[in-house]
mmCIF file of C-alpha atoms in Angstrom:
data_model
loop_
_atom_site.group_PDB
_atom_site.id
_atom_site.type_symbol
_atom_site.label_atom_id
_atom_site.label_comp_id
_atom_site.label_asym_id
_atom_site.label_seq_id
_atom_site.Cartn_x
_atom_site.Cartn_y
_atom_site.Cartn_z
ATOM 1 C CA MET A 13 87.282 75.587 119.434
ATOM 2 C CA ALA A 14 83.718 75.624 118.879
ATOM 3 C CA LEU A 15 82.207 72.951 116.666
ATOM 4 C CA VAL A 16 79.357 73.422 114.359
ATOM 5 C CA MET A 17 76.504 71.033 115.033
ATOM 6 C CA LEU A 18 75.940 69.079 111.950
ATOM 7 C CA PRO A 19 72.684 67.088 111.214
ATOM 8 C CA CYS A 20 74.771 63.853 111.193
ATOM 9 C CA ASP A 21 75.786 64.899 114.693
ATOM 10 C CA LEU A 22 72.282 64.927 116.050
ATOM 11 C CA PRO A 23 70.307 61.928 117.595
ATOM 12 C CA TRP A 24 67.653 61.944 114.812
ATOM 13 C CA TRP A 25 70.173 61.455 111.959
ATOM 14 C CA SER A 26 68.758 58.118 111.257
ATOM 15 C CA THR A 27 65.438 59.196 110.837
ATOM 16 C CA ILE A 28 66.708 62.178 108.472
ATOM 17 C CA GLU A 29 68.498 59.276 106.438
ATOM 18 C CA LYS A 30 64.980 57.574 106.002
ATOM 19 C CA HIS A 31 63.331 60.569 104.861
ATOM 20 C CA LEU A 32 66.286 61.317 102.408
ATOM 21 C CA ASN A 33 65.929 57.673 101.181
ATOM 22 C CA SER A 34 62.245 58.056 100.552
ATOM 23 C CA ILE A 35 62.953 61.309 98.612
ATOM 24 C CA SER A 36 65.569 59.490 96.305
ATOM 25 C CA VAL A 37 62.895 57.595 94.596
ATOM 26 C CA SER A 38 61.049 60.592 93.475
ATOM 27 C CA GLN A 39 61.450 60.653 89.747
ATOM 28 C CA THR A 40 58.465 62.405 88.084
ATOM 29 C CA GLU A 41 56.193 65.354 88.829
ATOM 30 C CA SER A 42 53.844 62.861 90.051
ATOM 31 C CA ASP A 43 56.202 62.502 93.103
ATOM 32 C CA LEU A 44 56.104 66.061 94.009
ATOM 33 C CA ASP A 45 53.456 65.811 96.737
ATOM 34 C CA GLY A 46 55.694 63.046 98.407
ATOM 35 C CA LEU A 47 58.907 65.118 98.112
ATOM 36 C CA ILE A 48 57.099 68.188 99.777
ATOM 37 C CA SER A 49 55.591 65.920 102.536
ATOM 38 C CA ALA A 50 58.945 64.206 103.102
ATOM 39 C CA MET A 51 60.768 67.867 103.371
ATOM 40 C CA GLN A 52 57.897 68.935 105.725
ATOM 41 C CA ALA A 53 58.709 66.006 107.880
ATOM 42 C CA ILE A 54 62.350 66.784 108.037
ATOM 43 C CA HIS A 55 61.839 70.240 108.837
ATOM 44 C CA ALA A 56 59.431 69.486 111.631
ATOM 45 C CA LEU A 57 62.195 67.024 113.014
ATOM 46 C CA CYS A 58 65.103 69.335 112.793
ATOM 47 C CA ASN A 59 63.680 72.851 113.417
ATOM 48 C CA ILE A 60 64.302 72.780 117.144
ATOM 49 C CA GLY A 61 65.052 76.270 118.659
ATOM 50 C CA LEU A 62 66.790 76.998 121.825
ATOM 51 C CA ASP A 63 64.227 79.693 122.777
ATOM 52 C CA PRO A 64 61.780 78.196 125.419
ATOM 53 C CA ASP A 65 59.558 81.235 125.124
ATOM 54 C CA GLU A 66 59.106 80.621 121.183
ATOM 55 C CA PRO A 67 56.028 78.970 120.248
ATOM 56 C CA ASP A 68 56.532 75.625 118.520
ATOM 57 C CA ASN A 69 54.179 76.198 115.679
ATOM 58 C CA SER A 70 54.494 74.243 112.405
ATOM 59 C CA ASP A 71 53.922 76.066 109.037
ATOM 60 C CA PRO A 72 52.314 73.787 106.431
ATOM 61 C CA THR A 73 52.943 76.290 103.669
ATOM 62 C CA LEU A 74 56.930 76.426 104.236
ATOM 63 C CA PHE A 75 57.561 74.458 101.098
ATOM 64 C CA GLU A 76 54.644 75.935 99.043
ATOM 65 C CA GLY A 77 57.095 78.417 97.239
ATOM 66 C CA LEU A 78 59.353 75.466 96.156
ATOM 67 C CA LYS A 79 56.310 73.380 94.795
ATOM 68 C CA THR A 80 55.001 76.323 92.847
ATOM 69 C CA PHE A 81 58.399 76.947 91.414
ATOM 70 C CA ILE A 82 58.629 73.387 90.187
ATOM 71 C CA THR A 83 55.052 73.184 88.912
ATOM 72 C CA THR A 84 54.817 76.707 87.068
ATOM 73 C CA SER A 85 58.392 78.168 86.591
ATOM 74 C CA MET A 86 60.166 75.205 85.335
ATOM 75 C CA ASP A 87 59.485 73.873 81.869
ATOM 76 C CA ASP A 88 58.978 70.300 80.980
ATOM 77 C CA LYS A 89 62.647 69.959 80.275
ATOM 78 C CA GLU A 90 63.996 71.580 83.350
ATOM 79 C CA ARG A 91 61.423 69.686 85.431
ATOM 80 C CA ASN A 92 62.681 66.438 84.123
ATOM 81 C CA THR A 93 66.073 67.251 84.879
ATOM 82 C CA PHE A 94 65.336 68.121 88.256
ATOM 83 C CA PHE A 95 63.683 64.941 89.051
ATOM 84 C CA THR A 96 66.007 62.703 87.327
ATOM 85 C CA SER A 97 69.297 64.423 88.000
ATOM 86 C CA ILE A 98 69.265 67.181 90.376
ATOM 87 C CA LEU A 99 67.049 65.729 93.036
ATOM 88 C CA PRO A 100 68.966 62.246 93.038
ATOM 89 C CA SER A 101 72.280 64.318 93.459
ATOM 90 C CA LEU A 102 70.994 66.356 96.437
ATOM 91 C CA THR A 103 69.899 63.306 98.182
ATOM 92 C CA ARG A 104 72.935 61.377 97.580
ATOM 93 C CA ARG A 105 75.260 63.950 98.579
ATOM 94 C CA ALA A 106 73.242 64.741 101.663
ATOM 95 C CA LEU A 107 73.354 61.126 102.552
ATOM 96 C CA GLN A 108 77.025 61.276 102.387
ATOM 97 C CA LEU A 109 77.433 63.799 105.050
ATOM 98 C CA LYS A 110 78.684 61.620 107.836
ATOM 99 C CA SER A 111 81.419 59.933 105.756
ATOM 100 C CA LEU A 112 82.561 63.281 104.466
ATOM 101 C CA ARG A 113 82.420 65.038 107.895
ATOM 102 C CA PRO A 114 86.264 65.947 108.915
ATOM 103 C CA PRO A 115 87.702 63.820 111.393
ATOM 104 C CA ASN A 116 87.753 66.721 113.818
ATOM 105 C CA GLY A 117 84.358 68.105 112.807
ATOM 106 C CA LEU A 118 83.756 71.559 111.214
ATOM 107 C CA HIS A 119 84.857 74.342 113.427
ATOM 108 C CA PHE A 120 83.620 77.868 113.535
ATOM 109 C CA SER A 121 85.939 80.515 112.228
ATOM 110 C CA LEU A 122 86.219 82.951 115.384
ATOM 111 C CA GLN A 123 86.985 86.606 115.288
ATOM 112 C CA GLN A 124 90.571 87.593 116.033
ATOM 113 C CA HIS A 125 91.832 84.030 115.404
ATOM 114 C CA ASN A 126 94.470 83.602 112.734
ATOM 115 C CA GLU A 127 93.405 80.095 111.341
ATOM 116 C CA ARG A 128 93.384 78.056 108.007
ATOM 117 C CA THR A 129 90.850 75.297 107.146
ATOM 118 C CA GLU A 130 90.999 72.856 104.496
ATOM 119 C CA LEU A 131 87.485 71.360 103.302
ATOM 120 C CA SER A 132 86.798 69.119 100.476
ATOM 121 C CA ARG A 133 84.510 70.033 97.779
ATOM 122 C CA GLU A 134 82.444 66.910 98.204
ATOM 123 C CA PHE A 135 82.002 67.851 102.000
ATOM 124 C CA ILE A 136 80.758 71.299 100.914
ATOM 125 C CA ALA A 137 78.369 70.033 98.402
ATOM 126 C CA SER A 138 76.944 67.851 101.087
ATOM 127 C CA LEU A 139 76.567 70.793 103.411
ATOM 128 C CA LEU A 140 74.652 72.665 100.552
ATOM 129 C CA ALA A 141 72.384 69.942 99.855
ATOM 130 C CA HIS A 142 71.506 69.846 103.598
ATOM 131 C CA CYS A 143 70.724 73.642 103.327
ATOM 132 C CA PHE A 144 68.206 72.722 100.621
ATOM 133 C CA PHE A 145 66.556 69.920 102.766
ATOM 134 C CA SER A 146 66.498 72.326 105.693
ATOM 135 C CA THR A 147 68.117 69.688 108.188
ATOM 136 C CA PHE A 148 69.946 72.309 110.332
ATOM 137 C CA PRO A 149 68.797 73.262 113.856
ATOM 138 C CA LYS A 150 66.858 76.496 113.739
ATOM 139 C CA ARG A 151 68.658 79.662 114.546
ATOM 140 C CA THR A 152 67.299 83.241 115.298
ATOM 141 C CA LEU A 153 68.507 86.814 116.324
ATOM 142 C CA LYS A 154 67.744 85.958 119.875
ATOM 143 C CA THR A 155 69.516 82.808 120.255
ATOM 144 C CA HIS A 156 72.194 83.069 117.546
ATOM 145 C CA PRO A 157 72.807 86.904 117.214
ATOM 146 C CA THR A 158 76.075 86.435 115.237
ATOM 147 C CA LEU A 159 75.026 83.464 113.129
ATOM 148 C CA GLN A 160 72.915 83.052 109.924
ATOM 149 C CA ASP A 161 69.900 80.559 109.541
ATOM 150 C CA PHE A 162 70.839 79.110 106.086
ATOM 151 C CA ASN A 163 68.142 76.436 105.859
ATOM 152 C CA PHE A 164 66.228 77.067 102.650
ATOM 153 C CA THR A 165 62.844 77.399 104.254
ATOM 154 C CA ASN A 166 62.935 81.001 104.210
ATOM 155 C CA PHE A 167 64.350 81.220 100.839
ATOM 156 C CA PHE A 168 61.515 79.251 99.503
ATOM 157 C CA LYS A 169 59.127 81.800 100.651
ATOM 158 C CA HIS A 170 60.736 84.383 98.141
ATOM 159 C CA LEU A 171 60.624 82.345 95.067
ATOM 160 C CA ASP A 172 58.023 84.685 93.619
ATOM 161 C CA CYS A 173 60.988 87.209 92.963
ATOM 162 C CA ASN A 174 62.845 86.568 89.648
ATOM 163 C CA PHE A 175 66.197 87.051 91.200
ATOM 164 C CA GLN A 176 65.443 84.410 93.752
ATOM 165 C CA ARG A 177 64.344 82.121 91.106
ATOM 166 C CA SER A 178 67.680 82.827 89.215
ATOM 167 C CA LYS A 179 69.441 82.126 92.553
ATOM 168 C CA LEU A 180 67.886 78.618 92.858
ATOM 169 C CA ARG A 181 68.711 77.700 89.350
ATOM 170 C CA SER A 182 72.192 78.726 89.779
ATOM 171 C CA PHE A 183 72.231 76.313 92.912
ATOM 172 C CA PHE A 184 70.868 73.440 90.855
ATOM 173 C CA GLN A 185 73.527 74.159 88.017
ATOM 174 C CA TYR A 186 76.220 73.858 90.761
ATOM 175 C CA PHE A 187 75.212 70.204 91.454
ATOM 176 C CA LYS A 188 74.947 69.427 87.824
ATOM 177 C CA ILE A 189 78.599 70.788 87.332
ATOM 178 C CA MET A 190 79.729 69.011 90.396
ATOM 179 C CA ASP A 191 78.320 65.457 89.077
ATOM 180 C CA LYS A 192 80.116 65.994 85.807
ATOM 181 C CA SER A 193 83.716 67.418 87.264
ATOM 182 C CA SER A 194 86.542 65.153 87.596
ATOM 183 C CA LEU A 195 88.893 67.351 89.589
ATOM 184 C CA PRO A 196 92.342 66.073 90.416
ATOM 185 C CA PRO A 197 93.149 65.622 94.148
ATOM 186 C CA SER A 198 94.941 68.945 94.063
ATOM 187 C CA ALA A 199 91.879 70.753 93.064
ATOM 188 C CA SER A 200 89.514 68.760 95.277
ATOM 189 C CA LYS A 201 90.080 70.700 98.388
ATOM 190 C CA ILE A 202 89.240 74.445 99.251
ATOM 191 C CA HIS A 203 91.214 76.528 101.754
ATOM 192 C CA VAL A 204 89.477 79.211 103.789
ATOM 193 C CA SER A 205 91.753 81.205 105.804
ATOM 194 C CA ARG A 206 91.288 84.285 108.251
ATOM 195 C CA GLN A 207 94.122 86.627 108.770
ATOM 196 C CA VAL A 208 94.122 88.854 111.668
ATOM 197 C CA MET A 209 96.434 91.805 112.672
ATOM 198 C CA SER A 210 97.714 91.909 116.171
ATOM 199 C CA GLY A 211 97.235 95.159 118.349
ATOM 200 C CA LYS A 212 101.007 95.578 118.021
ATOM 201 C CA GLU A 213 100.457 95.856 114.254
ATOM 202 C CA TRP A 214 97.733 98.299 114.179
ATOM 203 C CA LEU A 215 98.863 101.871 112.827
ATOM 204 C CA THR A 216 97.853 104.895 115.050
ATOM 205 C CA ILE A 217 97.391 108.626 114.138
ATOM 206 C CA GLU A 218 100.801 109.149 115.434
ATOM 207 C CA ASP A 219 102.313 106.580 113.017
ATOM 208 C CA TRP A 220 100.544 108.171 109.826
ATOM 209 C CA LEU A 221 101.739 111.583 110.966
ATOM 210 C CA GLU A 222 105.422 110.478 111.485
ATOM 211 C CA CYS A 223 105.348 108.601 108.379
ATOM 212 C CA GLY A 224 107.670 109.920 105.775
ATOM 213 C CA LEU A 225 106.673 107.817 102.754
ATOM 214 C CA PRO A 226 104.660 109.495 99.970
ATOM 215 C CA LEU A 227 101.057 108.619 99.572
ATOM 216 C CA CYS A 228 99.698 107.657 96.132
ATOM 217 C CA PRO A 229 96.991 109.747 94.701
ATOM 218 C CA LEU A 230 93.546 108.574 95.525
ATOM 219 C CA THR A 231 90.356 109.501 93.539
ATOM 220 C CA PHE A 232 86.686 108.564 94.741
ATOM 221 C CA LYS A 233 84.068 107.807 92.178
ATOM 222 C CA HIS A 234 80.537 107.357 93.583
ATOM 223 C CA GLU A 235 79.292 106.076 90.133
ATOM 224 C CA GLY A 236 80.857 103.813 87.695
ATOM 225 C CA ARG A 237 80.810 100.447 85.930
ATOM 226 C CA LEU A 238 82.623 97.122 86.723
ATOM 227 C CA ASP A 239 83.465 96.432 83.230
ATOM 228 C CA ARG A 240 85.151 99.756 83.130
ATOM 229 C CA MET A 241 87.519 99.003 86.093
ATOM 230 C CA ARG A 242 91.317 99.049 85.824
ATOM 231 C CA SER A 243 93.849 96.981 87.856
ATOM 232 C CA ASP A 244 94.478 99.790 90.077
ATOM 233 C CA HIS A 245 90.826 100.554 91.018
ATOM 234 C CA LEU A 246 89.603 99.319 94.333
ATOM 235 C CA ILE A 247 85.696 98.528 94.899
ATOM 236 C CA VAL A 248 84.091 99.260 98.373
ATOM 237 C CA CYS A 249 81.007 97.448 98.663
ATOM 238 C CA PHE A 250 78.464 97.217 101.618
ATOM 239 C CA SER A 251 79.432 94.768 104.028
ATOM 240 C CA SER A 252 77.864 93.344 107.203
ATOM 241 C CA ALA A 253 79.128 91.143 110.262
ATOM 242 C CA ARG A 254 76.389 88.778 109.218
ATOM 243 C CA VAL A 255 78.044 87.178 106.130
ATOM 244 C CA GLY A 256 75.454 86.620 103.373
ATOM 245 C CA GLY A 257 72.911 89.167 104.670
ATOM 246 C CA PRO A 258 69.385 88.584 103.440
ATOM 247 C CA VAL A 259 70.616 86.479 100.494
ATOM 248 C CA LEU A 260 68.250 83.774 101.347
ATOM 249 C CA LEU A 261 65.517 86.117 102.230
ATOM 250 C CA ASP A 262 64.489 88.935 99.950
ATOM 251 C CA GLY A 263 67.921 90.496 99.253
#
């Protein structure tokens, strides 16, 4: 089964560790330029694409959105919490990736494959921290048509939108909660499963026509409110093969 290439699996992991350690000493707003510089260096190191025809141009403004968010959108209390609590948590968890990595690695969930995966919450938090620092290899529609690029470099470009700033604040809140939680072993794991129907289980038109069971009444409502739903209601939402869609872009 295909493995997800994690930052700690790459030959430049030791250099990433050095940059993360340099970020870990950032404790005040005066260290902001050093933080942005280190994140820019990490991105330049890790943003390796598979397309030989794509120009390898570095963008010096990639983290300007984050810098502006910290300096103008955060108040003094929020900014102090970021540098004294959130950022140390992000760097600490990012540095733990290699020790938290599952013994057999992280596998892709493949279509039409029944499977169940158990992941620790600490490992997931470490992965999210690496998304923030944008340490994952570059993915594009051309090189990875079925996979998303979940580095935060694209996300930071849209922090001029209120809803994206709210997402980033929720992201930071997640790490605050993780640092305060003391979950029992039974709750420290997350189970992800994919259930697949085999071809023999698919229903055909003939199966439906020959079925003698009564059908339940079905009413479609194109408008409604979630808080007025009953337990027998079913919500139909827009979906896509690309899980998450533009959530880290402008969606």
